[in-house]
Each structure stands twice: as C-alpha cells, then as structure tokens.
Coordinates of C-alpha atoms in Angstrom, one line a residue:
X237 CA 220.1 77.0 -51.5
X238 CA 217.1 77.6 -53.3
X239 CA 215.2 74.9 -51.2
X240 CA 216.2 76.7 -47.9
X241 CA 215.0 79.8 -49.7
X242 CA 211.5 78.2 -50.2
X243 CA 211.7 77.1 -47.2
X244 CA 212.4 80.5 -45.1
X245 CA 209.8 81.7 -47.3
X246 CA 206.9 79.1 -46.4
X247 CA 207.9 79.6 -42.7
X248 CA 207.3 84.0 -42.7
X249 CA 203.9 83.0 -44.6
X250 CA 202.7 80.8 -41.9
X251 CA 204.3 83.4 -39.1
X252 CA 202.3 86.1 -41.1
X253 CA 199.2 84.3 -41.2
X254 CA 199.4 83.5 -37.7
X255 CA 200.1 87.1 -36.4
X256 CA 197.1 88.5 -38.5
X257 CA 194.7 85.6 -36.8
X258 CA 191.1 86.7 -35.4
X259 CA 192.3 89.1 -32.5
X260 CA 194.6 91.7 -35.1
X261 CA 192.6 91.3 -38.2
X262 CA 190.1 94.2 -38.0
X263 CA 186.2 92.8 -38.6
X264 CA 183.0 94.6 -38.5
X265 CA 180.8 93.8 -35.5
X266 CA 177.9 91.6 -36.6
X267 CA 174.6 91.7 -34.4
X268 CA 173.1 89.0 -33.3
X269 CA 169.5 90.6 -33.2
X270 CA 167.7 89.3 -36.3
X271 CA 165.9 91.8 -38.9
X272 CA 162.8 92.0 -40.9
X273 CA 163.7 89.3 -43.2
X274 CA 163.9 86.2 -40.3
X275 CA 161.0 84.5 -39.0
X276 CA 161.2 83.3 -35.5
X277 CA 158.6 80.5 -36.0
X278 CA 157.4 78.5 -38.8
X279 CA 159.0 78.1 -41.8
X280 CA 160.4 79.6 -44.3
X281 CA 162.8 80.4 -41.8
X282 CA 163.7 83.8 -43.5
X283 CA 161.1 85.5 -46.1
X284 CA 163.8 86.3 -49.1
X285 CA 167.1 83.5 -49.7
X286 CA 170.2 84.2 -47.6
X287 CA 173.3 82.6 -48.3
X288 CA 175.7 81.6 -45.7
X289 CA 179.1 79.9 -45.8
X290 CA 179.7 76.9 -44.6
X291 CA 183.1 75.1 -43.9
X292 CA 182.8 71.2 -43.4
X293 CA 184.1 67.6 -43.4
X294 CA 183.3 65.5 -46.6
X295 CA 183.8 62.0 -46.7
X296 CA 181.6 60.8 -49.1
X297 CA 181.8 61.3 -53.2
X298 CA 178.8 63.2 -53.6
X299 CA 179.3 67.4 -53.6
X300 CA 177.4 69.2 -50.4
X301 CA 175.7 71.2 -52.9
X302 CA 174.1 68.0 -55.2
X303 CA 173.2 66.6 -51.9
X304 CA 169.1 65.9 -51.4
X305 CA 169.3 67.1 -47.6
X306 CA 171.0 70.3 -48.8
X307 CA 168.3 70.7 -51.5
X308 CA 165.5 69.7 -49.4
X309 CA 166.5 72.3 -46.2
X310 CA 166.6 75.1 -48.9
X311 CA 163.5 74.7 -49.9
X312 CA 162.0 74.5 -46.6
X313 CA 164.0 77.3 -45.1
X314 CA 165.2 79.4 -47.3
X315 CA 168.8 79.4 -46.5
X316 CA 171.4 78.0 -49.0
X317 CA 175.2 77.8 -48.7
X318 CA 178.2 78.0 -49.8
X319 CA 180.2 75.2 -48.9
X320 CA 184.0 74.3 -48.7
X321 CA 184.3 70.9 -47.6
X322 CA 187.8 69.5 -47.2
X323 CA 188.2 65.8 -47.1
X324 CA 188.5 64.1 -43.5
X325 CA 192.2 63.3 -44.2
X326 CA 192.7 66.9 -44.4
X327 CA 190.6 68.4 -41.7
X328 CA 193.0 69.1 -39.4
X329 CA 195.4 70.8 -41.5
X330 CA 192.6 73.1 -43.3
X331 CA 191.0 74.0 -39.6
X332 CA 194.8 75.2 -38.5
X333 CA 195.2 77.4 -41.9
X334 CA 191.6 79.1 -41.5
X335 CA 191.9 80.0 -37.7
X336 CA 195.5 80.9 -38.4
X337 CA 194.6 83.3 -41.7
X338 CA 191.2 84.5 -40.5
X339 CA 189.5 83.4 -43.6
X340 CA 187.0 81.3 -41.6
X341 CA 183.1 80.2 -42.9
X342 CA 179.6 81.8 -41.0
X343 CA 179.4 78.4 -40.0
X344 CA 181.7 75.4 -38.9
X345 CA 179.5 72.2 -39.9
X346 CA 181.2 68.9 -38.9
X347 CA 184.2 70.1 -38.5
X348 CA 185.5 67.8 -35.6
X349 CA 186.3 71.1 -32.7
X350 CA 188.4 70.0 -30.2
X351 CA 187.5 71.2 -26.6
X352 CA 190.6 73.1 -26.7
X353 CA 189.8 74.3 -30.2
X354 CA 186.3 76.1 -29.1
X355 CA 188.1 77.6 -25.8
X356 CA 190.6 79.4 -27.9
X357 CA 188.4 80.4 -30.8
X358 CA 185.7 81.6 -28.5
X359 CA 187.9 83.2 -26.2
X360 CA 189.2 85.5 -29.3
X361 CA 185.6 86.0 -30.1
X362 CA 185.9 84.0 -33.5
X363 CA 183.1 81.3 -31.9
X364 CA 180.2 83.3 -30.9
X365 CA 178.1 82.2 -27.4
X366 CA 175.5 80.0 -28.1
X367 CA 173.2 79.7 -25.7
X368 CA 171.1 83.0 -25.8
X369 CA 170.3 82.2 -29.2
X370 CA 169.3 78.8 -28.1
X371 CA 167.3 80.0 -25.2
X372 CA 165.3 82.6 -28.1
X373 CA 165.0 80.1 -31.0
X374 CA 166.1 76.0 -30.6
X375 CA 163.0 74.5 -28.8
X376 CA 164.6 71.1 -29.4
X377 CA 167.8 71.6 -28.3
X378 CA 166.4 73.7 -25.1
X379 CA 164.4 70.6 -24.9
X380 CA 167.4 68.5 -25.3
X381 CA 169.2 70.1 -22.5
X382 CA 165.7 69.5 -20.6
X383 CA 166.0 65.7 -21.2
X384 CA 169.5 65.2 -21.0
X385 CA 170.9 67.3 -18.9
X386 CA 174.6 65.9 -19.0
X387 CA 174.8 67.2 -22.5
X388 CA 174.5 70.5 -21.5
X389 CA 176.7 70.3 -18.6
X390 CA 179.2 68.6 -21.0
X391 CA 179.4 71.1 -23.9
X392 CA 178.9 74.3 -21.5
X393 CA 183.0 75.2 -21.2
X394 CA 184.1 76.9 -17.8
X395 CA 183.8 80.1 -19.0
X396 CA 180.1 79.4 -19.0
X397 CA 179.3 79.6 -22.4
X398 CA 178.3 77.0 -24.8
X399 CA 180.5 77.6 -28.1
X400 CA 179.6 74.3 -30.2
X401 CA 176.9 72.0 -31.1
X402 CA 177.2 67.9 -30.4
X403 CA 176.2 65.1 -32.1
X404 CA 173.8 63.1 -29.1
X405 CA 173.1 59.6 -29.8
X406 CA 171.9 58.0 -26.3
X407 CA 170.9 54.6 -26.2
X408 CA 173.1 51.5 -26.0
X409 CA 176.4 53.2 -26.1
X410 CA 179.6 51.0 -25.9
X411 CA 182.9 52.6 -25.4
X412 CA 184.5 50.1 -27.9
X413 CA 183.1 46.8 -29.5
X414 CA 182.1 43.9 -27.2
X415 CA 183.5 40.8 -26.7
X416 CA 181.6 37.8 -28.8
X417 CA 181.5 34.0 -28.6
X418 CA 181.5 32.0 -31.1
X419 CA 178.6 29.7 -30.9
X420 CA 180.0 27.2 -32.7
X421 CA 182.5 26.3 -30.2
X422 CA 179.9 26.5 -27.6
X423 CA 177.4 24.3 -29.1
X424 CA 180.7 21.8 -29.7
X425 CA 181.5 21.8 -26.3
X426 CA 177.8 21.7 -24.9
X427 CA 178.2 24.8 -23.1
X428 CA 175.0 26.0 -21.5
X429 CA 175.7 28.7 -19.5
X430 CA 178.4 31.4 -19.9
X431 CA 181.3 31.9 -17.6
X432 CA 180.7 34.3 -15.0
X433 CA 184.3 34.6 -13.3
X434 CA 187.8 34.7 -14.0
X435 CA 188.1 30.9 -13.3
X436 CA 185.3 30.2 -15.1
X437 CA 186.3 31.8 -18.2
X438 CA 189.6 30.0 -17.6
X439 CA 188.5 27.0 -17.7
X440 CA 185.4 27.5 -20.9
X441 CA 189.6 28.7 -22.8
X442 CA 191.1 25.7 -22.1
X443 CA 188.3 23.5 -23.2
X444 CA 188.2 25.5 -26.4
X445 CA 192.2 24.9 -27.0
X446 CA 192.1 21.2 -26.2
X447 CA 188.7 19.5 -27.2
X448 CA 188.6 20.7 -31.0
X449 CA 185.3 23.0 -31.1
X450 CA 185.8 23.4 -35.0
X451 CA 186.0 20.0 -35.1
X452 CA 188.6 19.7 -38.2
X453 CA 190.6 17.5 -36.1
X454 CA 193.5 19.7 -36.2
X455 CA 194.7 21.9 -32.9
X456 CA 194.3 24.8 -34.4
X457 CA 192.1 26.9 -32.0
X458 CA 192.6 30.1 -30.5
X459 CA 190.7 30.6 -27.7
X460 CA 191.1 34.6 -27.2
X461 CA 192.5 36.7 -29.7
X462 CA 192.7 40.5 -30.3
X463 CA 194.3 43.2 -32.5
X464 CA 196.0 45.3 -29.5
X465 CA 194.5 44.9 -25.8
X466 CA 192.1 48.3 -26.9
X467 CA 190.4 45.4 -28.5
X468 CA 189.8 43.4 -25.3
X469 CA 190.6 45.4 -22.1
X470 CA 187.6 46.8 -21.0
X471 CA 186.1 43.6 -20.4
X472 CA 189.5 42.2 -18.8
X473 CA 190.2 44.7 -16.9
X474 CA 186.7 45.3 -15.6
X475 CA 186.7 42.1 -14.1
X476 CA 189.3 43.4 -11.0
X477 CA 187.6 46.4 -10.9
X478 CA 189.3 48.9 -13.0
X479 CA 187.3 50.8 -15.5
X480 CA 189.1 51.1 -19.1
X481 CA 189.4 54.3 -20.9
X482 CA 191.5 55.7 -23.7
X483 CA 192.8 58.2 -21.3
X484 CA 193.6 55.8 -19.1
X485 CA 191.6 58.0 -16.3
X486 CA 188.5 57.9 -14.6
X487 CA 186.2 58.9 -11.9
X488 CA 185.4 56.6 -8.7
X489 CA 183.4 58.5 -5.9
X490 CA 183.6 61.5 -7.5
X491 CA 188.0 61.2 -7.7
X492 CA 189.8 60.7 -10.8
X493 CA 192.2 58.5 -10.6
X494 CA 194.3 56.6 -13.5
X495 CA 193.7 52.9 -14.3
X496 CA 197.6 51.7 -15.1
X497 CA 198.6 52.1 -11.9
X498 CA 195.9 50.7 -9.6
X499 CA 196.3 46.9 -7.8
X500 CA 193.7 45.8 -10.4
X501 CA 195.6 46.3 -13.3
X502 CA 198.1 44.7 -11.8
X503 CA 196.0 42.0 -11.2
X504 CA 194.7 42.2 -14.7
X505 CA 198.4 41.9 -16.0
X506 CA 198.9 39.0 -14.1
X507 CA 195.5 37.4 -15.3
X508 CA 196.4 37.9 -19.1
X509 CA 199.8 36.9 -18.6
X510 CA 198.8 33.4 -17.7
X511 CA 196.3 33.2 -20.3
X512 CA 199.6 34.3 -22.9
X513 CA 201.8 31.7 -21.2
X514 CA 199.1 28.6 -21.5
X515 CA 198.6 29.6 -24.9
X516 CA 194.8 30.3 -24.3
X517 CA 195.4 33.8 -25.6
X518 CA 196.9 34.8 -29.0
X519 CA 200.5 35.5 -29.3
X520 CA 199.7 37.9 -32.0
X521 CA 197.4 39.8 -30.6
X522 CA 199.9 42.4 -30.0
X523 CA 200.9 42.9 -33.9
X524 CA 198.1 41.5 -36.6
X525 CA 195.8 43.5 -38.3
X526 CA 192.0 43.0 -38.0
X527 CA 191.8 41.6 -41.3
X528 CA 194.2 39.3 -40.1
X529 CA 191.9 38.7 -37.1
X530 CA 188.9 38.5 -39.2
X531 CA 190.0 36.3 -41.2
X532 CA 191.3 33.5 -38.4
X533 CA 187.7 34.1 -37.5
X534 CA 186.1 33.5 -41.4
X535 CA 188.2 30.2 -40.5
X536 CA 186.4 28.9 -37.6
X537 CA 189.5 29.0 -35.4
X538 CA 188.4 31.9 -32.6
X539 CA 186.7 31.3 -29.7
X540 CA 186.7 34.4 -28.2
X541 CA 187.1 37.9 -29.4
X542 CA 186.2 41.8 -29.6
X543 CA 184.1 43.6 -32.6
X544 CA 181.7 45.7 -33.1
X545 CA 179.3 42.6 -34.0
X546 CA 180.3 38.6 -34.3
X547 CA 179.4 38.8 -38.0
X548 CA 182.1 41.1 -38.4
X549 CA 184.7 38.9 -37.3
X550 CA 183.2 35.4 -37.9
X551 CA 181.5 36.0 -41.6
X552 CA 178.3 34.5 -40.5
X553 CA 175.1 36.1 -41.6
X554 CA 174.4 39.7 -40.8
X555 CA 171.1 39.3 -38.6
X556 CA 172.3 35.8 -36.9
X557 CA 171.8 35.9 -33.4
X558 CA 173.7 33.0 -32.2
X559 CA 177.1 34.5 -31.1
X560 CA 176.1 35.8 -27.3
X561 CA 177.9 38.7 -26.0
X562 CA 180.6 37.9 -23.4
X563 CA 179.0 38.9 -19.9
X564 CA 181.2 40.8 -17.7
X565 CA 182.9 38.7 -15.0
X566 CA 184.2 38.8 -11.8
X567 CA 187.6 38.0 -10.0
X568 CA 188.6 37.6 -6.4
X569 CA 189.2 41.2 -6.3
X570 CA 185.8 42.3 -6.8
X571 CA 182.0 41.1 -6.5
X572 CA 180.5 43.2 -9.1
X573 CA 182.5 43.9 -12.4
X574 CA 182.3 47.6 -14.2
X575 CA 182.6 48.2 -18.3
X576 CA 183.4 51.5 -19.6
X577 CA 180.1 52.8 -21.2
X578 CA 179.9 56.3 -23.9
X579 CA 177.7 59.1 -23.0
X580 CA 176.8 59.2 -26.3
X581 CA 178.2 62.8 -26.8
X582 CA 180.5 64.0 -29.8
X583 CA 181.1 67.5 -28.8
X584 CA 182.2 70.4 -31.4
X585 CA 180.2 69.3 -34.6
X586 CA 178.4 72.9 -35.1
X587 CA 179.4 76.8 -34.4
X588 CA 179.0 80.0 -35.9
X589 CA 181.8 82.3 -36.1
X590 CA 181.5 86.1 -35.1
X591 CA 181.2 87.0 -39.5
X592 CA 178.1 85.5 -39.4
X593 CA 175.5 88.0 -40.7
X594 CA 172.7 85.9 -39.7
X595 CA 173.2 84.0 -36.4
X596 CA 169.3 83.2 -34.9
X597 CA 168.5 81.6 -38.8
X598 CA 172.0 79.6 -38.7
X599 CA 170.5 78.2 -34.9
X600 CA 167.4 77.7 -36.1
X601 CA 168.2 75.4 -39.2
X602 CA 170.7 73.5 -37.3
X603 CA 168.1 73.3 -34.4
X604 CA 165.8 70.6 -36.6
X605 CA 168.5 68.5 -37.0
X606 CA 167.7 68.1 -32.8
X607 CA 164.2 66.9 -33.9
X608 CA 162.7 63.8 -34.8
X609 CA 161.5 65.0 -38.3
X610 CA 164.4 66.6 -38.7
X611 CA 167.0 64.0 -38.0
X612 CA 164.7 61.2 -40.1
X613 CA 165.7 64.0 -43.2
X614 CA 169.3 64.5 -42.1
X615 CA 170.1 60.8 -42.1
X616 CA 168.1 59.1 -44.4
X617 CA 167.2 62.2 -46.9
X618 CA 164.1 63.0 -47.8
X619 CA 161.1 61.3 -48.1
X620 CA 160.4 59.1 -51.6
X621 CA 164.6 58.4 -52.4
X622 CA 165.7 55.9 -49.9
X623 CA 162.8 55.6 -47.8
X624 CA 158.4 56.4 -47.4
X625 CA 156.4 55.8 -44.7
X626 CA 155.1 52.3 -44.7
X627 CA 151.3 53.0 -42.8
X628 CA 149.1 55.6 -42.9
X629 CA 150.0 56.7 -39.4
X630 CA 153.3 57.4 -40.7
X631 CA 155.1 56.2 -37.6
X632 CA 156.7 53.1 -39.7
X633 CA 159.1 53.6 -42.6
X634 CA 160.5 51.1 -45.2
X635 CA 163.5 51.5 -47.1
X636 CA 163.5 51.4 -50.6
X637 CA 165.1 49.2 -53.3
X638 CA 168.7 50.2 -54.2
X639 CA 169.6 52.0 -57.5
X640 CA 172.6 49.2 -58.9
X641 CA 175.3 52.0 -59.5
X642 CA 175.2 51.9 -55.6
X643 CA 177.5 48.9 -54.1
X644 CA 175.5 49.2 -50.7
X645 CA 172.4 51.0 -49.2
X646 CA 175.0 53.0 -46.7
X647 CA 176.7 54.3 -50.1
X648 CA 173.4 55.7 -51.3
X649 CA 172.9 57.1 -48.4
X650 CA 175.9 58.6 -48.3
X651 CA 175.0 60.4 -52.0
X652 CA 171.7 61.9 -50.1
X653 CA 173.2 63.4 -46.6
X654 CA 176.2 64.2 -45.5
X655 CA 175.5 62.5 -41.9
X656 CA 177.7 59.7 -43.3
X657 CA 180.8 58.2 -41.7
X658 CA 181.6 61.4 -39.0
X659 CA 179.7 63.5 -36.1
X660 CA 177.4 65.9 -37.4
X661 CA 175.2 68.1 -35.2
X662 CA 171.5 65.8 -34.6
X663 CA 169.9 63.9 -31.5
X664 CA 169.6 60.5 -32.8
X665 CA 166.4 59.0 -32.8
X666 CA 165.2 55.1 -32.7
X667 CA 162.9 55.2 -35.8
X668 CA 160.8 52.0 -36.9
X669 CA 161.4 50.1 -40.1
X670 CA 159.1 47.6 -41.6
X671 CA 161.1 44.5 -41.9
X672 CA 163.3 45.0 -40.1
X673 CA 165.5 42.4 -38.7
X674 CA 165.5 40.9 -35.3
X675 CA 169.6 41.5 -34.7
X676 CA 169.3 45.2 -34.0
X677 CA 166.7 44.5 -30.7
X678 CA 168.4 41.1 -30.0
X679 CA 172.1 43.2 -29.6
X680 CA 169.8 45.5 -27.7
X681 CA 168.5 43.5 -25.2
X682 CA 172.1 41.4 -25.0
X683 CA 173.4 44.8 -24.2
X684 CA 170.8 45.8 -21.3
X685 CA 170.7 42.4 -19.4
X686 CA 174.6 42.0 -19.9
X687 CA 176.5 45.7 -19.9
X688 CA 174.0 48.4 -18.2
X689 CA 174.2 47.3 -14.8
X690 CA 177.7 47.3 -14.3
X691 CA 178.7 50.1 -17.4
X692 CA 180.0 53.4 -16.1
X693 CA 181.1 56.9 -18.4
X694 CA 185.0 56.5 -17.3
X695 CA 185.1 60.5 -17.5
X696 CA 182.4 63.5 -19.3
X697 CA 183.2 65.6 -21.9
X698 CA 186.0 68.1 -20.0
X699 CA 186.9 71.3 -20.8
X700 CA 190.6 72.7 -19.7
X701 CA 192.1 75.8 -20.4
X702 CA 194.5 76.0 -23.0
X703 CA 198.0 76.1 -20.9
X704 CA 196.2 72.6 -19.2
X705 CA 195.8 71.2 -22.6
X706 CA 199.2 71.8 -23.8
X707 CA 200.4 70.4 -20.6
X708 CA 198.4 66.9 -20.8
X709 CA 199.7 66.9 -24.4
X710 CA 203.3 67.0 -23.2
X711 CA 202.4 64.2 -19.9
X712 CA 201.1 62.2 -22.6
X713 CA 203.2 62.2 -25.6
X714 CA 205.6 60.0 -23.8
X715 CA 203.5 58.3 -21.2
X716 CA 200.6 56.8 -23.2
X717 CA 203.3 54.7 -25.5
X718 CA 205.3 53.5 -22.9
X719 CA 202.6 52.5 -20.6
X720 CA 200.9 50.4 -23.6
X721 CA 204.7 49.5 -24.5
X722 CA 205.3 48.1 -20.9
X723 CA 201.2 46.2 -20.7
X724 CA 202.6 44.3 -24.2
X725 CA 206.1 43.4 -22.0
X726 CA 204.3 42.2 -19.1
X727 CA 201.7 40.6 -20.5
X728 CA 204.6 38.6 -23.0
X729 CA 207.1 37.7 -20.3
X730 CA 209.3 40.3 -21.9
X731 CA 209.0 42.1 -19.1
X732 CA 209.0 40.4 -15.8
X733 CA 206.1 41.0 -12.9
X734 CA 208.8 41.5 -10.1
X735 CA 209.3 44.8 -12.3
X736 CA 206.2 46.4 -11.6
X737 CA 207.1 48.7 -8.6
X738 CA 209.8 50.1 -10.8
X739 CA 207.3 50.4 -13.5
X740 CA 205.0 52.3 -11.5
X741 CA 207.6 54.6 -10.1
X742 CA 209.0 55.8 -14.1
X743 CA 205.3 56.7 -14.9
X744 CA 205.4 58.9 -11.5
X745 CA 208.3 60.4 -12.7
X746 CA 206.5 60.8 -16.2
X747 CA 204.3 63.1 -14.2
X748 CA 200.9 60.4 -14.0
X749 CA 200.4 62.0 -10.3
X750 CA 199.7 65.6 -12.5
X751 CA 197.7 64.1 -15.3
X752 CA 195.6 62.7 -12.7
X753 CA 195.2 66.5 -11.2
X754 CA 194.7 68.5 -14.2
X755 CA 192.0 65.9 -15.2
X756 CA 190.5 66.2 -11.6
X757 CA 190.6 69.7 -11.5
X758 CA 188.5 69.8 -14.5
X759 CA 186.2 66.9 -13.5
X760 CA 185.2 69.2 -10.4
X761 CA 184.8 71.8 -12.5
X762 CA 182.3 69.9 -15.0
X763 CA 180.5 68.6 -11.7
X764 CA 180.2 72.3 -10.0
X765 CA 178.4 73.6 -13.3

C-alpha cells in the first residue's frame, strides 16, 4: 500500500510539474536589445562580469568550471557561468524534468535538442529566435550561412526561425565507417587491383576462403564479416542502387522514397544471401559484438570488413596505410554505385532560452566558437597546455608532450575543453600539425578518389511539426525492428525469398506508404526555404 502511495504521489508531481511548464508559469519579459555594459565589437565582450547559467552535457571527469576553455573565454570576454552539467547517460531524463518544471538555464550548451525538441520549446517561447541576433552580432556564423548555405537551410525550422546552434564539421564526412581490406590477404593472393563489381568482389571472397591468405594453413578465414548489416550495408546496398540511411528514407530526383522496399534491396538481399549460404560471409554477423569482431581481426582471419579505420579492427599500427578502402561497386542493376555521405551537420547543440538577461553577449561568445581562432581554443584549449604554434607564422601547431597521469592525449584534452566525445556548437576547421602523420591525408585522398563521386546526403536535417513527429515515432516503433528482423531472416534462409511480396505488403500495412509522405512533405518544405 505504501508503495502505490509513493507511487500516486511521484505521478501528481510529474503532472504538476508538467501543467506549470513555460506557457503557465508567469516570467518577466527579457529584452533582447543590449545595454551600456555590452560591447558590440572587440573584446571584452561586456565592460563589468556577467554571469549566465548554463545547462550542458558532461562526459569527461574534469568540472566545466576547472576547465582551461571556460577559464580562458572569461578572461577574454568577460562572461562566466554557472554550470549544471548532467552526465550523457542522463541527458535525456534531465532535459524532460527542466522543460517540464520550468527551471531551465540562459543557455542550453550541448545539450543534444531534438528537431522536435526546438519546435515545441520555441513555439512556447522558452527558445528565443535566433537569427536577428545573428544578423546584428555573429560575423562568423553569418559568414557560415554565406559559405554553406545548407546549414542554414537545415537548422531554419518551418516556422522560419532559427532556434539552435549546430555543430558543422564539412569535409570527408561518412555516414558510418567504411569498408577495409586487409592487405595482408591481398598481398597473399597477389591481388593488384580491387574488385569493381558484384562478381568481382565475389570472386576476390572466395579466393580469400579457399587459398589461405593468413597463411597458417588452417581454413580459418572469413572473408566478410560485420557486427549487424549497419556495419556493412551502405556499401552493399549501394551497389544496386539503393542509398542506405538509418531512416531507411531518402531523396532521388527530388522524391523521398524508402530503401527496404525498392527492387534493389531486393536485389541486395538476394546478393548477401548467397554470400551467407557459400559461407563467404560471417554467420555471426548478425549477433557478435565488435570486440568480438575486432578481435577475429587482431587474429588475421578477416578479409573484409566495416570500421571507422583498419587499425581499429586489424590492430596494426595507427598511421599504417596499407589496408585500402573498399571502392564502391557495381551490379547489373546499375552502372554507377551511390554511398550514403553526412552533411556534416549536428543540429540543436546551442540556444538561449527567453530568461536570458543577456542574449546578443550569449551570441556573441558562442559566435567564436564558429571561427578559426576560436574553434583552435575550443578543441585543443588554449595556447601553451596541449599545444604552441610551431613557426613564427603561427599557421603550424605541434602538440605537446603528455602529462603521465593522462592514459592518452584525447584524455588530456578532454581535462582542457569540453568539445570531447559529443556535438558542441563550432565550425570545424582543418588546422596543420608539425609531424603529423601521413594516415590522416592518405584516408583523405582514399576517401575523395573512392566515395565523393558517387556519395549522396540520403536526406537534410528536417523539421516536422510535433503531431508529424509523434506520428513517425508510432510508424516506426514497430516497423524499423521488423524490417531489420525480416533483412537478418532473408539474408539467413530463415526466411525464404518467395516471401518477399508478402513482406512488402505487412510493412504497407505498417503504414511505410505514410512514413514515406510525412518525410516528403517535410523534404519539400526544407527545399522551398
């Protein structure tokens, strides 16, 4: 009894919370028009300290407030903060319980908003229109917008205003990790040049199953292996002309339309299938771990396989440039293979809320995170810890030796920053280290001559009302696992091939036909902005 008590209890609190949210609770009206105190060039960027709250994501050890970036921006602007930082496991939760109470931060910092998210919060007036304070006082991100135009179009919601901040990192941007060979195998089997079809690549597996490329005189190879077909299917599926996405839609001649129904994945089923059945292609792929993967590749037994780089899988040295990438191929379906690319957008990683007392200084700190100087501090820390310029010029840097109670470099720089392990509001930029290796150009040039041509952004950032969102929720909550249930089955044998009419008529009656319109609708309305 006392449990149901507690209980009934927790429930009215939550109800209570929610019913008192941002459109009940009464606030004073902030202005947005700066006073005396803020400069709108230059720095500091206001004459006497302000303090602002901040509410963000924390994933490394160190405190926000012991953080060198922190200390360095203060200095230079003038603006502190006081910081509550949940821990990324408990994000979500702690977003829900500040919207719901009202007791929200001046500024939301990394905090992971949701397309939906920003539409209801900005609709209630707790996110505050961002772009006349852009157009008054962020040069960079105005130039931003100028050089990328995408971003702009893909973080303006349809309501025409612009109610978060992304993180923009353009550049070589895969949608997930490439597909790698392992040289060794090739150099075994005096392979020269890399398959460039489907029969191709069929024959280059059975080679590697058959002719012992490890050369331990055991049969022990495994040609193609993956933890779950996300691992794999973009460049697999690519080859009949279907682009991958985790949505399972995207856009061809300006149509959406969704990939697990098409003739290609069908195609692509069949494909894989026979690969599964001639034992070219790992039977547990569809249930190890990527350690487990890893470590069949630290073994010398994989052939084939998906990461983020070869070292990862394979243990070989860091900066080893020996493992090509896979190079998309072709079927007899299509001439020209296509590979999902990123647009190198992470909307929702900076807002100010409508209790911020000083709105054009909160745009203009976060706007030299959207500079080159800027972003240099932001995600290295400042100048003389973990890096100094390395020439007069001071267009080269070098990063400094390690302290020891750091396990790795990425841990220190963790301690400085918290740009470290989630989207933060920045433009990336490509800096130049001294000594720096030849892998990060060589991945870089693999990339260009083997992905650009044929890579494609399956769909933009889209916004949808909040009713739309709800309803691609509810399509998807029982149509994402089944269709990745029924590509396992087909792919096994468990499922038979003669099935797939049947198949393609249940995820009809899952409603597919109005996932696809809902994300049409919305892809229209990104390409009409």
């Amino acid at each position: 009894m006392r449990k149901l008590k507690i209980l009934f209890v927790f429930t009215l609190l939550i109800s209570m919370l929610a019913a008192c949210g941002p459109n009940d609770k009464e606030k004073v009206k902030i202005s947005t028009e700066p006073d005396a105190n803020f400069n709108a060039e230059g720095y500091p960027i206001v004459d006497e300290p302000v303090t602002i709250s901040m509410f963000g994501t924390k994933v490394g050890q160190t405190d926000w407030k012991e953080m060198a970036f922190f200390k360095a921006m203060e200095e230079k602007t003038n603006i502190k903060f006081d910081f509550r930082t949940p821990n990324l496991d408990s994000l979500a939760t702690q977003k829900n319980l500040m919207f719901a109470s009202g007791d929200y931060s001046e500024i939301l910092f990394a905090a992971d908003l949701s397309n939906e998210e920003q539409i209801k919060n900005g609709g209630q007036g707790t996110l505050i229109p961002l772009e006349d304070l852009i157009e008054k006082y962020a040069p960079n991100i105005k130039k931003m917008f100028e050089e990328h135009p995408d971003v702009k179009k893909g973080i303006t919601a349809r309501d025409g205003h612009i109610y978060a901040l992304p993180q923009v990192a353009k550049g070589d941007n895969w949608y997930r990790g490439p597909l790698w060979y392992n040289n060794t195998f090739l150099e075994a089997l005096e392979v020269t040049e890399l398959p460039e079809t489907t029969d191709e690549l069929y024959e280059l597996l059975k080679r590697m199953r058959d002719e012992d490329p490890n050369g331990n005189g055991k049969a022990d190879e495994i040609p193609l292996t993956a933890n779950g077909m996300d691992d794999i299917r973009q460049f697999f599926l690519g080859a009949f002309g279907v682009l991958d996405s985790s949505t399972g839609a995207y856009a061809v001649d300006g149509e959406v339309k969704y990939s697990r129904m098409q003739p290609g994945y069908k195609a692509y089923l069949e494909y894989m299938k026979m690969l599964y059945d001639e034992k070219l292609f790992d039977s547990e792929s569809f249930s190890q771990t990527s350690e487990q993967k890893k470590g069949k590749g630290v073994d010398n037994r994989i052939g084939l396989f998906a990461d983020w780089f070869p070292f990862f899988t394979l243990g070989t040295p860091v900066d080893g440039t020996e493992n090509p990438m896979m190079k998309p191929i072709t079927s007899d379906l299509v001439e020209v293979p296509t590979i999902p690319m990123s647009e190198g957008i992470s909307p929702g990683a900076f807002a100010i809320t409508d209790i911020n007392k000083n709105p054009a200084a909160s745009i203009r700190w976060v706007d030299y995170l959207y500079s080159e100087e800027g972003y240099t501090l932001f995600n290295k820390g400042p100048e003389g810890i973990l890096w100094d310029f390395a020439n007069e010029e001071k267009t080269i840097r070098k990063q400094n030796e390690k302290p020891t109670e750091f396990i790795s470099a990425e841990d220190w720089r963790g301690s400085l920053t918290p740009d470290y392990g989630i989207a933060t509001p920045k433009l990336a930029f490509d800096l130049e280290w001294a000594g720096e290796s030849e892998f990060p150009d060589w991945v870089r040039e693999e990339t260009v001559e083997k992905i650009h041509s044929v890579g494609h952004v399956p769909l933009p950032q889209l916004f949808v009302t909040a009713d739309e969102q709800k309803e691609i929720n509810r399509i998807r909550t029982d149509l994402d696992p089944y269709v990745l249930q029924m590509e396992a089955k087909f792919i096994s044998g468990a499922e038979p091939m003669e099935n797939w009419d049947k198949y393609v008529e249940t995820i009809k009656k899952m409603k597919v036909d109005r996932l696809v319109e809902l994300y049409n609708d919305a892809y229209q309305s990104y390409l009409s902005n």
